[in-house]
Coordinates of C-alpha atoms in Angstrom, one line a residue:
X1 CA -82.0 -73.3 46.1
X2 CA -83.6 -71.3 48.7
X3 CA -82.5 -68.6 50.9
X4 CA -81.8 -65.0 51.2
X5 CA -78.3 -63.0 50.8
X6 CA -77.9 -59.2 52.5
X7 CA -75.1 -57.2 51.0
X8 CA -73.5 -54.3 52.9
X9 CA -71.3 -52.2 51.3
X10 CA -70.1 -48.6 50.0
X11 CA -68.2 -46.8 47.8
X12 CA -67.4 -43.4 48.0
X13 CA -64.2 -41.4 46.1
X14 CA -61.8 -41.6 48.9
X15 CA -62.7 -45.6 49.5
X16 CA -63.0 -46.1 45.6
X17 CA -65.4 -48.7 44.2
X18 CA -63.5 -52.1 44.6
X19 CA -65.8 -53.3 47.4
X20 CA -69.1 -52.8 46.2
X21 CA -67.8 -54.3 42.5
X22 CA -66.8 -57.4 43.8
X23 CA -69.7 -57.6 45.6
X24 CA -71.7 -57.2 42.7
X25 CA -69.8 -60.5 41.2
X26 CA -71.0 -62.5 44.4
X27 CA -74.5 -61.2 43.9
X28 CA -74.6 -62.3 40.4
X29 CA -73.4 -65.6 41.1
X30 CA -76.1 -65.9 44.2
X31 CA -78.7 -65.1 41.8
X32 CA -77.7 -67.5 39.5
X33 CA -78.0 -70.5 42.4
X34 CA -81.9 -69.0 43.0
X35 CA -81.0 -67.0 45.8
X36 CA -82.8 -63.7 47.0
X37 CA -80.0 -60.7 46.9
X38 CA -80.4 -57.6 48.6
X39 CA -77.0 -54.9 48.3
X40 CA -77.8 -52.1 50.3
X41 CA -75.0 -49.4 51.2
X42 CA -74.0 -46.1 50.3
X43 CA -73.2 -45.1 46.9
X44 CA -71.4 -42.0 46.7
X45 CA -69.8 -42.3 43.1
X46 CA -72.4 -42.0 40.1
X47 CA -71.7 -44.4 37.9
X48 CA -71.5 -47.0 40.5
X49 CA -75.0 -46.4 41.0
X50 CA -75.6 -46.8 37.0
X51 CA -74.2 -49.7 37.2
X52 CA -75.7 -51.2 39.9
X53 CA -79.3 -50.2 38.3
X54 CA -78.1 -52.2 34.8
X55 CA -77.3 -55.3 36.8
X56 CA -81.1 -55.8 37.8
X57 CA -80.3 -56.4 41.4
X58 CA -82.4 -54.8 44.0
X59 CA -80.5 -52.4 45.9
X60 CA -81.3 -50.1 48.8
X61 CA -79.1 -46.8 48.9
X62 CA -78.3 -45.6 52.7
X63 CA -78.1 -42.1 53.3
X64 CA -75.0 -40.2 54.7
X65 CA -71.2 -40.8 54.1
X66 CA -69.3 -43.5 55.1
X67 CA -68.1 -43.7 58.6
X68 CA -64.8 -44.1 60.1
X69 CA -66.8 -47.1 62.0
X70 CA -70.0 -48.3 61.7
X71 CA -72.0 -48.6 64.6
X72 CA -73.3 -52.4 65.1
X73 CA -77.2 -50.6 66.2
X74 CA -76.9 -48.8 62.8
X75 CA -75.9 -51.6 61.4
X76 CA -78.7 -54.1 63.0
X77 CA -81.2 -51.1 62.0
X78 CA -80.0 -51.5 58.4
X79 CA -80.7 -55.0 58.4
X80 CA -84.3 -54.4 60.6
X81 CA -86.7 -56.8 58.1
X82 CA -84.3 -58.8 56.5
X83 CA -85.1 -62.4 56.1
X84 CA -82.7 -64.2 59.1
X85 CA -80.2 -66.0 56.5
X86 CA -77.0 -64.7 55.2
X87 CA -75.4 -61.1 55.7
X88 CA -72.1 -60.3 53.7
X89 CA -69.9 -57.2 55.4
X90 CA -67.1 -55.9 52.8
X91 CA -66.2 -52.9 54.6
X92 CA -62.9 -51.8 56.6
X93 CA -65.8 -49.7 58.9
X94 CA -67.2 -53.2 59.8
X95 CA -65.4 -54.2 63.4
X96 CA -65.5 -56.9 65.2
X97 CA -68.3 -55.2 67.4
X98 CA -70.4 -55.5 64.0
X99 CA -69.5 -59.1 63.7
X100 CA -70.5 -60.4 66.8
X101 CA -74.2 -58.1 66.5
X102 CA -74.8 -59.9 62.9
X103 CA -74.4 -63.2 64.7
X104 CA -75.8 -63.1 67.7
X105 CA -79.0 -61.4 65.6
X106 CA -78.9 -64.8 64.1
X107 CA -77.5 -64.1 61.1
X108 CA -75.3 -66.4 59.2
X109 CA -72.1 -64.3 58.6
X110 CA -69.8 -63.2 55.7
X111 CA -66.6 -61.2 55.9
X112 CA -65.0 -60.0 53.1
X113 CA -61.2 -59.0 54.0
X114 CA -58.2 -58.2 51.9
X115 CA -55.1 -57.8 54.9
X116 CA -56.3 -58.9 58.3
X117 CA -56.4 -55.6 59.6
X118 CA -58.5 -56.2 62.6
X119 CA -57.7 -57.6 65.9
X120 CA -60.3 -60.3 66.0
X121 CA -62.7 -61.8 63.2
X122 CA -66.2 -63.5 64.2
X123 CA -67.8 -65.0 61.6
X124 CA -69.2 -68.1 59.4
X125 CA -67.2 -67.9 56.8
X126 CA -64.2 -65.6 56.2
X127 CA -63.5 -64.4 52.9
X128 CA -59.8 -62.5 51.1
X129 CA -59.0 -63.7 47.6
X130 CA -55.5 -62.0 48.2
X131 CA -52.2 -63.8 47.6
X132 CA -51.0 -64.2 50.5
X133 CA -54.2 -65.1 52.3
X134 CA -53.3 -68.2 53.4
X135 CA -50.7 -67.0 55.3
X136 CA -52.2 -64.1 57.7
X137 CA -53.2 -65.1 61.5
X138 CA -56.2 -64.5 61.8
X139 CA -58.3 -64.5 65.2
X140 CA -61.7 -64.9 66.7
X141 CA -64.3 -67.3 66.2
X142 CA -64.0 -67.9 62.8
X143 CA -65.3 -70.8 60.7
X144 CA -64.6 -71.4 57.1
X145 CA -62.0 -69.6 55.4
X146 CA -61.6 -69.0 51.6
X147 CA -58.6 -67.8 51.0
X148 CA -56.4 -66.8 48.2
X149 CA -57.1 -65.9 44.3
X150 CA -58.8 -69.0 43.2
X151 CA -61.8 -67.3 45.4
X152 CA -61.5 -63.6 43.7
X153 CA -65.0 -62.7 43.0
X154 CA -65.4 -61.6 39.3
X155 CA -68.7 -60.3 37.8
X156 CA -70.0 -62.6 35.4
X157 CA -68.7 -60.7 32.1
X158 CA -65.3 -61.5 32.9
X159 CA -65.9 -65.4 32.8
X160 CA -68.0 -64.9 29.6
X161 CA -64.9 -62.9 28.2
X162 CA -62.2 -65.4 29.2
X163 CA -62.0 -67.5 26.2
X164 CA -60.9 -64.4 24.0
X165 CA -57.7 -64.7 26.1
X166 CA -56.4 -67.4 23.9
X167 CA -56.3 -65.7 20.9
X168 CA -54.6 -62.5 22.5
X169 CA -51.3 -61.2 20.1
X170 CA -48.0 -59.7 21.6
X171 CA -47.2 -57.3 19.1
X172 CA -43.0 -56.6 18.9
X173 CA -44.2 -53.4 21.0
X174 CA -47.0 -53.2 23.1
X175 CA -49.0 -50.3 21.2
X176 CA -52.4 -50.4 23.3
X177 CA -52.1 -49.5 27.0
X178 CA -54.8 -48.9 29.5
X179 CA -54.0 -47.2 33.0
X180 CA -56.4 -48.1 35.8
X181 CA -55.9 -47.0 39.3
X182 CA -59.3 -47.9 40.7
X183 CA -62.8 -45.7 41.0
X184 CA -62.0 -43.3 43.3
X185 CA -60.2 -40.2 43.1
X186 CA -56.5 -40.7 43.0
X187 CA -55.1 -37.3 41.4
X188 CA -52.6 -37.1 43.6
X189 CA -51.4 -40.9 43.3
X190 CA -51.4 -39.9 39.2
X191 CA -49.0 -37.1 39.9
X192 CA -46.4 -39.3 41.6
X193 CA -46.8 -41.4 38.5
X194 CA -46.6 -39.1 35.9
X195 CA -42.6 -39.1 35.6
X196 CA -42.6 -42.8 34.9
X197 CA -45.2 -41.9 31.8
X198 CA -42.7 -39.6 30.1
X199 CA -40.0 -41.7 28.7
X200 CA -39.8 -41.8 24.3
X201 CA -41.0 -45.6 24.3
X202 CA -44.4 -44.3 24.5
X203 CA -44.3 -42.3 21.3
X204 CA -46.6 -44.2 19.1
X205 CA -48.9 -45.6 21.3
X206 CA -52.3 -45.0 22.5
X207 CA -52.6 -44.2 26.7
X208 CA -56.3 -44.5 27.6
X209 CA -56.7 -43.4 31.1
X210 CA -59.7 -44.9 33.4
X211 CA -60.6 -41.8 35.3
X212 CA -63.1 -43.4 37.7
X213 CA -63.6 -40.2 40.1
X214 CA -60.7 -37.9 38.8
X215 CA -61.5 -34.4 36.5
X216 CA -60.9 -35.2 33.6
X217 CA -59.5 -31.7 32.7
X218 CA -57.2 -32.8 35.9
X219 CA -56.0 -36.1 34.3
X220 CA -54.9 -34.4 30.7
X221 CA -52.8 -31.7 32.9
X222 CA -51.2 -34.2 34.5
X223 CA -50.3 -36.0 31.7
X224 CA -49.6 -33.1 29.3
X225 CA -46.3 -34.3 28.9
X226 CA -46.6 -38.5 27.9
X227 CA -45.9 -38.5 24.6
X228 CA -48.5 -41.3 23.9
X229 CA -52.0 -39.8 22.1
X230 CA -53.9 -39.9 25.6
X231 CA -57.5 -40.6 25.9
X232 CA -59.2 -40.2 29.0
X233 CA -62.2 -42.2 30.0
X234 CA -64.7 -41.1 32.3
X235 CA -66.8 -43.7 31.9
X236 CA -66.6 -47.2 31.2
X237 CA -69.4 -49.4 30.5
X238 CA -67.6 -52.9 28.6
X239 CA -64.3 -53.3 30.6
X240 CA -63.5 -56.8 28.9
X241 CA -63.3 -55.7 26.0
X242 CA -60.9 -52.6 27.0
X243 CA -59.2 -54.8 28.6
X244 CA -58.5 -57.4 25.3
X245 CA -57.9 -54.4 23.6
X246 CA -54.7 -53.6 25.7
X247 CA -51.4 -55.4 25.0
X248 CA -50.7 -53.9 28.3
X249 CA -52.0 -52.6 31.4
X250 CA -50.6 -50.0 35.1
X251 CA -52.9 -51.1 37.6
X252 CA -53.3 -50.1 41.3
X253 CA -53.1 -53.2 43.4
X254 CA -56.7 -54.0 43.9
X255 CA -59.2 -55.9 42.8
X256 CA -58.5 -55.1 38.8
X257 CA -55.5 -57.4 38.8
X258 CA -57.9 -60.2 39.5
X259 CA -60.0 -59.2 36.3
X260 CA -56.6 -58.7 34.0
X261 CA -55.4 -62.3 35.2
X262 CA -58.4 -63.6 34.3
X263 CA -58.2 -62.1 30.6
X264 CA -54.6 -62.3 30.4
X265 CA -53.6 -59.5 30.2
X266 CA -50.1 -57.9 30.5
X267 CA -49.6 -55.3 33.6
X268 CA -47.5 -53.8 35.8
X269 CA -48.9 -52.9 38.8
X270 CA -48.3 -49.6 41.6
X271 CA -49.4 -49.9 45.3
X272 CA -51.6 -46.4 45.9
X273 CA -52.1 -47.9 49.5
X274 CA -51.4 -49.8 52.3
X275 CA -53.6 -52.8 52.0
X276 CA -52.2 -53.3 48.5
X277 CA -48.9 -54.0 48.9
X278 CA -48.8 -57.5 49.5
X279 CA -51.0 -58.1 46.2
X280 CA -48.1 -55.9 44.5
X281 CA -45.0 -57.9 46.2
X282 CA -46.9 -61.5 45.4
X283 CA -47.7 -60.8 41.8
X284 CA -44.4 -60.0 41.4
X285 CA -42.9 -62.9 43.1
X286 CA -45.1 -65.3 41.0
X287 CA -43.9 -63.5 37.3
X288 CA -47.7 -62.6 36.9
X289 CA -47.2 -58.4 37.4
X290 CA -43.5 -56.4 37.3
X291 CA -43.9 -54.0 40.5
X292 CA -44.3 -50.5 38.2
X293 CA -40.7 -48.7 37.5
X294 CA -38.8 -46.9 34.8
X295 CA -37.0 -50.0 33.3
X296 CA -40.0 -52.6 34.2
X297 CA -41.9 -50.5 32.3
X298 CA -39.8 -49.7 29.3
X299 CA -39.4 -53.6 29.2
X300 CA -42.8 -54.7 29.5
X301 CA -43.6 -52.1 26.2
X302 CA -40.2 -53.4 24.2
X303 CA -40.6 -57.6 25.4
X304 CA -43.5 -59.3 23.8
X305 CA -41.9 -62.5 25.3
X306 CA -41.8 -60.9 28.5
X307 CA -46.2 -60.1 28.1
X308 CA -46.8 -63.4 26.5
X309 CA -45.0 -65.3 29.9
X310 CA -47.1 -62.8 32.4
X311 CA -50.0 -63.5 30.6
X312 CA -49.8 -67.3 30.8
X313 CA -48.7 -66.5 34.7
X314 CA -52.0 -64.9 35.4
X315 CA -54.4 -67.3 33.5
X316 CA -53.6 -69.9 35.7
X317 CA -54.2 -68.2 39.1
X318 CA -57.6 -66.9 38.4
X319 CA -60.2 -68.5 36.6
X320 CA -63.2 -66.6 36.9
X321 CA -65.5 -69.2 38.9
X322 CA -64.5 -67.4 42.5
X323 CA -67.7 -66.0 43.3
X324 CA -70.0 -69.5 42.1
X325 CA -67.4 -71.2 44.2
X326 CA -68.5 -68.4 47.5
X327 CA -71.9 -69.5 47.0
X328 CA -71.2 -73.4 46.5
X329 CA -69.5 -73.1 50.2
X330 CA -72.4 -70.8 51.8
X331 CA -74.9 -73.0 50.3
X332 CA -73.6 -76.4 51.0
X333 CA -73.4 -77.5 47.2
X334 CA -71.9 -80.8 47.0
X335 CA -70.2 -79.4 43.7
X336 CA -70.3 -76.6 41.0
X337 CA -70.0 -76.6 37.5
X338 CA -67.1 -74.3 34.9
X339 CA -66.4 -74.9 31.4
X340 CA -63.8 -76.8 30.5
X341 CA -60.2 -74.8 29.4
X342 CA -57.2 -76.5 28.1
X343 CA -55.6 -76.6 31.1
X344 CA -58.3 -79.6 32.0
X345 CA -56.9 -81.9 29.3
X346 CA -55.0 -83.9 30.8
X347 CA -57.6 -84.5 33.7
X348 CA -59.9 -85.6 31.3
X349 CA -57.6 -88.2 29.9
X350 CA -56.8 -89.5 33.1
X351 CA -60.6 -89.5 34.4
X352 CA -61.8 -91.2 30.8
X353 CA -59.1 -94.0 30.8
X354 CA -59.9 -95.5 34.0
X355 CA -60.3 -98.7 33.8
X356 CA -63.9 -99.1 35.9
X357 CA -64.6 -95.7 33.5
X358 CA -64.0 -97.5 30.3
X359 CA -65.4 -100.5 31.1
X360 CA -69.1 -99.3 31.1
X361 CA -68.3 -96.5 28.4
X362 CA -69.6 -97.1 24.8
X363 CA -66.4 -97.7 23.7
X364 CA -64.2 -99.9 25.7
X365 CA -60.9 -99.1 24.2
X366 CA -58.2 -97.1 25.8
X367 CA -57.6 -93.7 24.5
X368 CA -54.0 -92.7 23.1
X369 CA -53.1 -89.5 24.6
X370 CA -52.3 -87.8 20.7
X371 CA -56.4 -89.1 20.0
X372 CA -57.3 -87.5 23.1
X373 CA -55.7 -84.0 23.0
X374 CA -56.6 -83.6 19.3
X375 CA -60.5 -84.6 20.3
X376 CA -60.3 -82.1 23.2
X377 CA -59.3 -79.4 21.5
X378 CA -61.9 -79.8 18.4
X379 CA -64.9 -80.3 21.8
X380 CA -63.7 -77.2 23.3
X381 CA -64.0 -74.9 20.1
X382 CA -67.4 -76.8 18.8
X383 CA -70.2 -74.4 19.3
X384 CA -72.3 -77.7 19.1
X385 CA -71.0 -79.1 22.4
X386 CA -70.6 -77.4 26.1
X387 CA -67.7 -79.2 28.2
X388 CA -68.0 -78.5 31.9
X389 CA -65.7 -79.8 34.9
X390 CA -67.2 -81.2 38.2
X391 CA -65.1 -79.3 41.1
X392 CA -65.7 -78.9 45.0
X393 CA -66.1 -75.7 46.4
X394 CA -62.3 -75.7 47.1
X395 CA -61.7 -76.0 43.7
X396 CA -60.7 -79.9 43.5
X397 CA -61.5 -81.4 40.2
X398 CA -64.4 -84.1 40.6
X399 CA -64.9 -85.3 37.1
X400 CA -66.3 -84.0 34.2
X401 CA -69.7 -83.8 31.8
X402 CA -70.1 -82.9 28.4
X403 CA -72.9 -82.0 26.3
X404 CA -72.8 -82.9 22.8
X405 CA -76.0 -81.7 20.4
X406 CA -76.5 -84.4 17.9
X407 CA -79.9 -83.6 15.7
X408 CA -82.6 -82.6 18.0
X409 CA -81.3 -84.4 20.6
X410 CA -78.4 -83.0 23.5
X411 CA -76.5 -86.1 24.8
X412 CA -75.2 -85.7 28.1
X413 CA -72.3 -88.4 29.3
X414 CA -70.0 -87.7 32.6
X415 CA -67.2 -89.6 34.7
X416 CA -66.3 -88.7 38.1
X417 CA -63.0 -89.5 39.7
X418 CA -63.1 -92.2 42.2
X419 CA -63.2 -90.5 45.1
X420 CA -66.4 -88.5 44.3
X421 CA -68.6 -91.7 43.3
X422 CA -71.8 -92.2 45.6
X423 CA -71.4 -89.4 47.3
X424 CA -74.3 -87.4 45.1
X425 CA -71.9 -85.6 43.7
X426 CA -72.9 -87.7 39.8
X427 CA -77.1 -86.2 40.8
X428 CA -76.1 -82.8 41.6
X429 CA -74.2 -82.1 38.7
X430 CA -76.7 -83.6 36.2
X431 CA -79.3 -81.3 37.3
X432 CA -77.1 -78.7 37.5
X433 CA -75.6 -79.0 34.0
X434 CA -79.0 -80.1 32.4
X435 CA -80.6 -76.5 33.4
X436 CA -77.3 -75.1 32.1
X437 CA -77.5 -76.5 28.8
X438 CA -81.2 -75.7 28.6
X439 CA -80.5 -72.0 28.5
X440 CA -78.7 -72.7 25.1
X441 CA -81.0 -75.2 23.5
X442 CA -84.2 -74.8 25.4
X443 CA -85.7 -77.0 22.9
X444 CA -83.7 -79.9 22.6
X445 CA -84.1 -82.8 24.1
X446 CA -81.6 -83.8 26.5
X447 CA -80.7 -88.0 26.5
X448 CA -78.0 -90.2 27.8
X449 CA -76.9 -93.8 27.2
X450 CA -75.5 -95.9 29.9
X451 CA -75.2 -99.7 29.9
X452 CA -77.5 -101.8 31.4
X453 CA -74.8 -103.2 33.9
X454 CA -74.2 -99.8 35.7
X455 CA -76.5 -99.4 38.4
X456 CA -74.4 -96.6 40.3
X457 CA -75.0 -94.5 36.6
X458 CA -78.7 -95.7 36.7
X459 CA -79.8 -94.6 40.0
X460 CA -77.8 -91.4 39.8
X461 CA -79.7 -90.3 36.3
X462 CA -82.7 -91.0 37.7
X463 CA -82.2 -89.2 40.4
X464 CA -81.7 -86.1 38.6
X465 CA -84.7 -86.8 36.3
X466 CA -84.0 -89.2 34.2
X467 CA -86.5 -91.7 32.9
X468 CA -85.1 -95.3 31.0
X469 CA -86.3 -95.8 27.7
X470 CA -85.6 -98.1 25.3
X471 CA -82.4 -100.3 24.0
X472 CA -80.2 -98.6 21.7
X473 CA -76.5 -100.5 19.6
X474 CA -73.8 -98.2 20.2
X475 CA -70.2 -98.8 19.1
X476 CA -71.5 -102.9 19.1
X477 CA -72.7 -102.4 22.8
X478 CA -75.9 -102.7 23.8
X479 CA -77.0 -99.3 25.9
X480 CA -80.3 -97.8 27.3
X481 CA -81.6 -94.2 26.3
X482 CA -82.7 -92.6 29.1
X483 CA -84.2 -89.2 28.8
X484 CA -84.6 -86.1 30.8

């Protein structure tokens, strides 16, 4: 898939890192669809710019601070050379007077927002992965908007890291907690805190303190007094696994709650400003995050039930596949492609037991929902087989494909709902999944068997590079190899 993708974005200690991060996730996932990714910005916290340099993405750093307001000719003259595709703004410096310059440069336009702080919004697809999205008014000349936390962008080691969330514990008290308030400096944020870190439930655990920009001489005198055994960490390299060491987490209300949901993880969460508090008020409304307090704290430590519930709250509003569904929409995909979780069962079942699905399947029989939920669950922990579901951009289940390796062989088999037949939606995903599945067993060969009387499954593996080979008996049916 062809096509370039211009990132602009900064960081710097009074902005924090949140923008740039999660623009990282989208230009992860825009690599991953074959796209061309350029971040440029300015970068004016260090290990942002380690990180940035172990991702592998080509970056260009821009000199200067961060303005109040970019100017749209410095912005233009940023961009002087770029390939005329797509150009992603995640800035609150970016105004409408930006907008309008990208576009009528002829520039296919991105905006990232989080609270519809500007007046007017011109753009090709506007972006906020807030809850509460769905709900601003925005204005301008605005085409498609993603909105809401099914979209938040996550960088790909969150995804990987998801399926550890199943086997988190909820000790009687939480023992591990991890205190995040974002990349920047926020020393002064941690001293209107610090009373709340005092009280004698947290003798006996560990505190480990993300400092992002703040001394961290600064943080220990702040904290001298919490009786947890504080560790401060200045720098952070594997935050999944910090985070699936926590039984609970304090967060600022950014973009970290959208990487704890994602891992399940416990937290309470403190608004440090403005644009965070209706990320605060709706985590709290939906169970997911207590707003942070002496007693919702003291509660969260001493309530395993209360962490277990707030976990299962957050797994099911983020998912991890936010920024490959970004790129689905800016690219046109018909579909995209996540693994399977066991939230999917029953949409399996109901996609696999209809009628026109058995009827050219290699067994014919219906399936018994007990059968079906025991097979699902051994599929989903067999290293031997990779489940995926077939979703729109929008996140609308399609159908499903599965990859099962059997010898040498990889056989591939996949049912789409009715609604998403001939509409190339079977092709795309084939291809799709079959370079997927190639990356784990580049070696194997990758087969399917469909029966001779479905012509719609025919055509649609041959379009994806599929060639027919010879009869094969399968369950007493009579089916044709065909091999990719």
């Amino acid at each position: 898939m062809a096509g370039t993708l211009i990132i602009r974005s900064d960081a710097a200690p009074h902005i924090g890192t949140g923008h740039v991060m999660r623009c990282i996730a989208l230009a992860c996932a825009a690599r991953e669809q074959g796209l061309d990714v350029m971040l440029s910005g300015r970068m004016g916290v260090d290990w942002l710019k380690k990180r940035l340099r172990a991702t592998g993405l080509p970056f260009r750093e821009l000199p200067g601070n961060v303005p109040q307001r970019e100017l749209p000719a410095d912005l233009l003259a940023q961009l002087s050379g770029s390939a005329k595709d797509w150009v992603v703004l995640d800035g609150y410096h970016f105004g409408p007077d930006c907008h309008k310059a990208i576009s009528e440069a002829g520039y296919k336009l991105l905006v990232v927002d989080d609270y519809c702080h500007l007046p007017e919004y011109n753009c090709d697809i506007l972006f906020n992965q807030n809850i509460g999205a769905e709900k601003l008014q925005y204005q301008g000349n605005l085409g498609q908007k993603l909105l809401g936390p099914r979209y938040a962008m996550l960088r790909p080691e969150f995804l990987a890291s998801r399926k550890r969330a199943t086997q988190r514990q909820f000790p009687p008290k939480a023992r591990h907690i991890l205190l995040s308030l974002g990349g920047g400096d926020f020393s002064n944020e941690l001293e209107g805190l610090a009373p709340l870190l005092v009280q004698k439930e947290l003798a006996g655990t560990t505190l480990r303190v993300i400092a992002g920009a703040m001394p961290e001489a600064q943080v220990r005198s702040i904290l001298a007094d919490c009786p947890a055994s504080l560790e401060v960490l200045t720098h952070v390299d594997d935050m999944p696994s910090l985070m699936h060491w926590a039984d609970l987490c304090v967060s600022a209300g950014g973009s970290t709650c959208w990487e704890l949901c994602c891992l399940g993880v416990p937290f309470l969460t403190i608004e440090i400003a403005n644009n965070q508090r209706e990320i605060v008020k709706g985590l709290a409304t939906l169970g997911v995050a207590p707003v942070l307090e002496l007693e919702t704290l003291r509660h969260m430590i001493t309530d395993a039930d209360a962490r277990r519930v707030a976990s299962a709250a957050g797994l099911t509003i983020v998912d991890g596949n936010g920024a490959a569904r970004v790129i689905a929409m800016m690219c046109k995909s018909p579909c995209l492609l996540r693994e399977a979780e066991p939230r999917d069962c029953s949409f399996v079942w109901q996609v696999a037991g209809a009628s026109e699905v058995r009827a050219v399947s290699g067994s014919t029989l219906p399936i018994p929902w007990e059968t079906h939920k025991t097979w699902y669950s051994a599929r989903l922990m067999d290293a031997g087989t990779h489940f995926y579901i077939i979703e729109n951009p929008t996140a609308t289940p399609l159908g499903y494909m599965r990859f099962q390796k059997d010898g040498d062989a990889v056989i591939v088999s996949i049912a789409l709902t009715a609604k998403a037949r001939s509409r190339g939606v079977g092709t795309y995903a084939l291809r799709e999944g079959c370079r997927l599945v190639r990356e784990y067993w580049p070696n194997n060969t990758v087969q399917a068997y469909i029966a001779p009387e479905n012509e719609a499954s025919r055509k649609a593996f041959s379009r994806a590079g599929f060639a027919p080979g010879s009869e094969v008996n399968l369950n007493g049916r009579t089916m044709v190899c065909f091999t990719y």
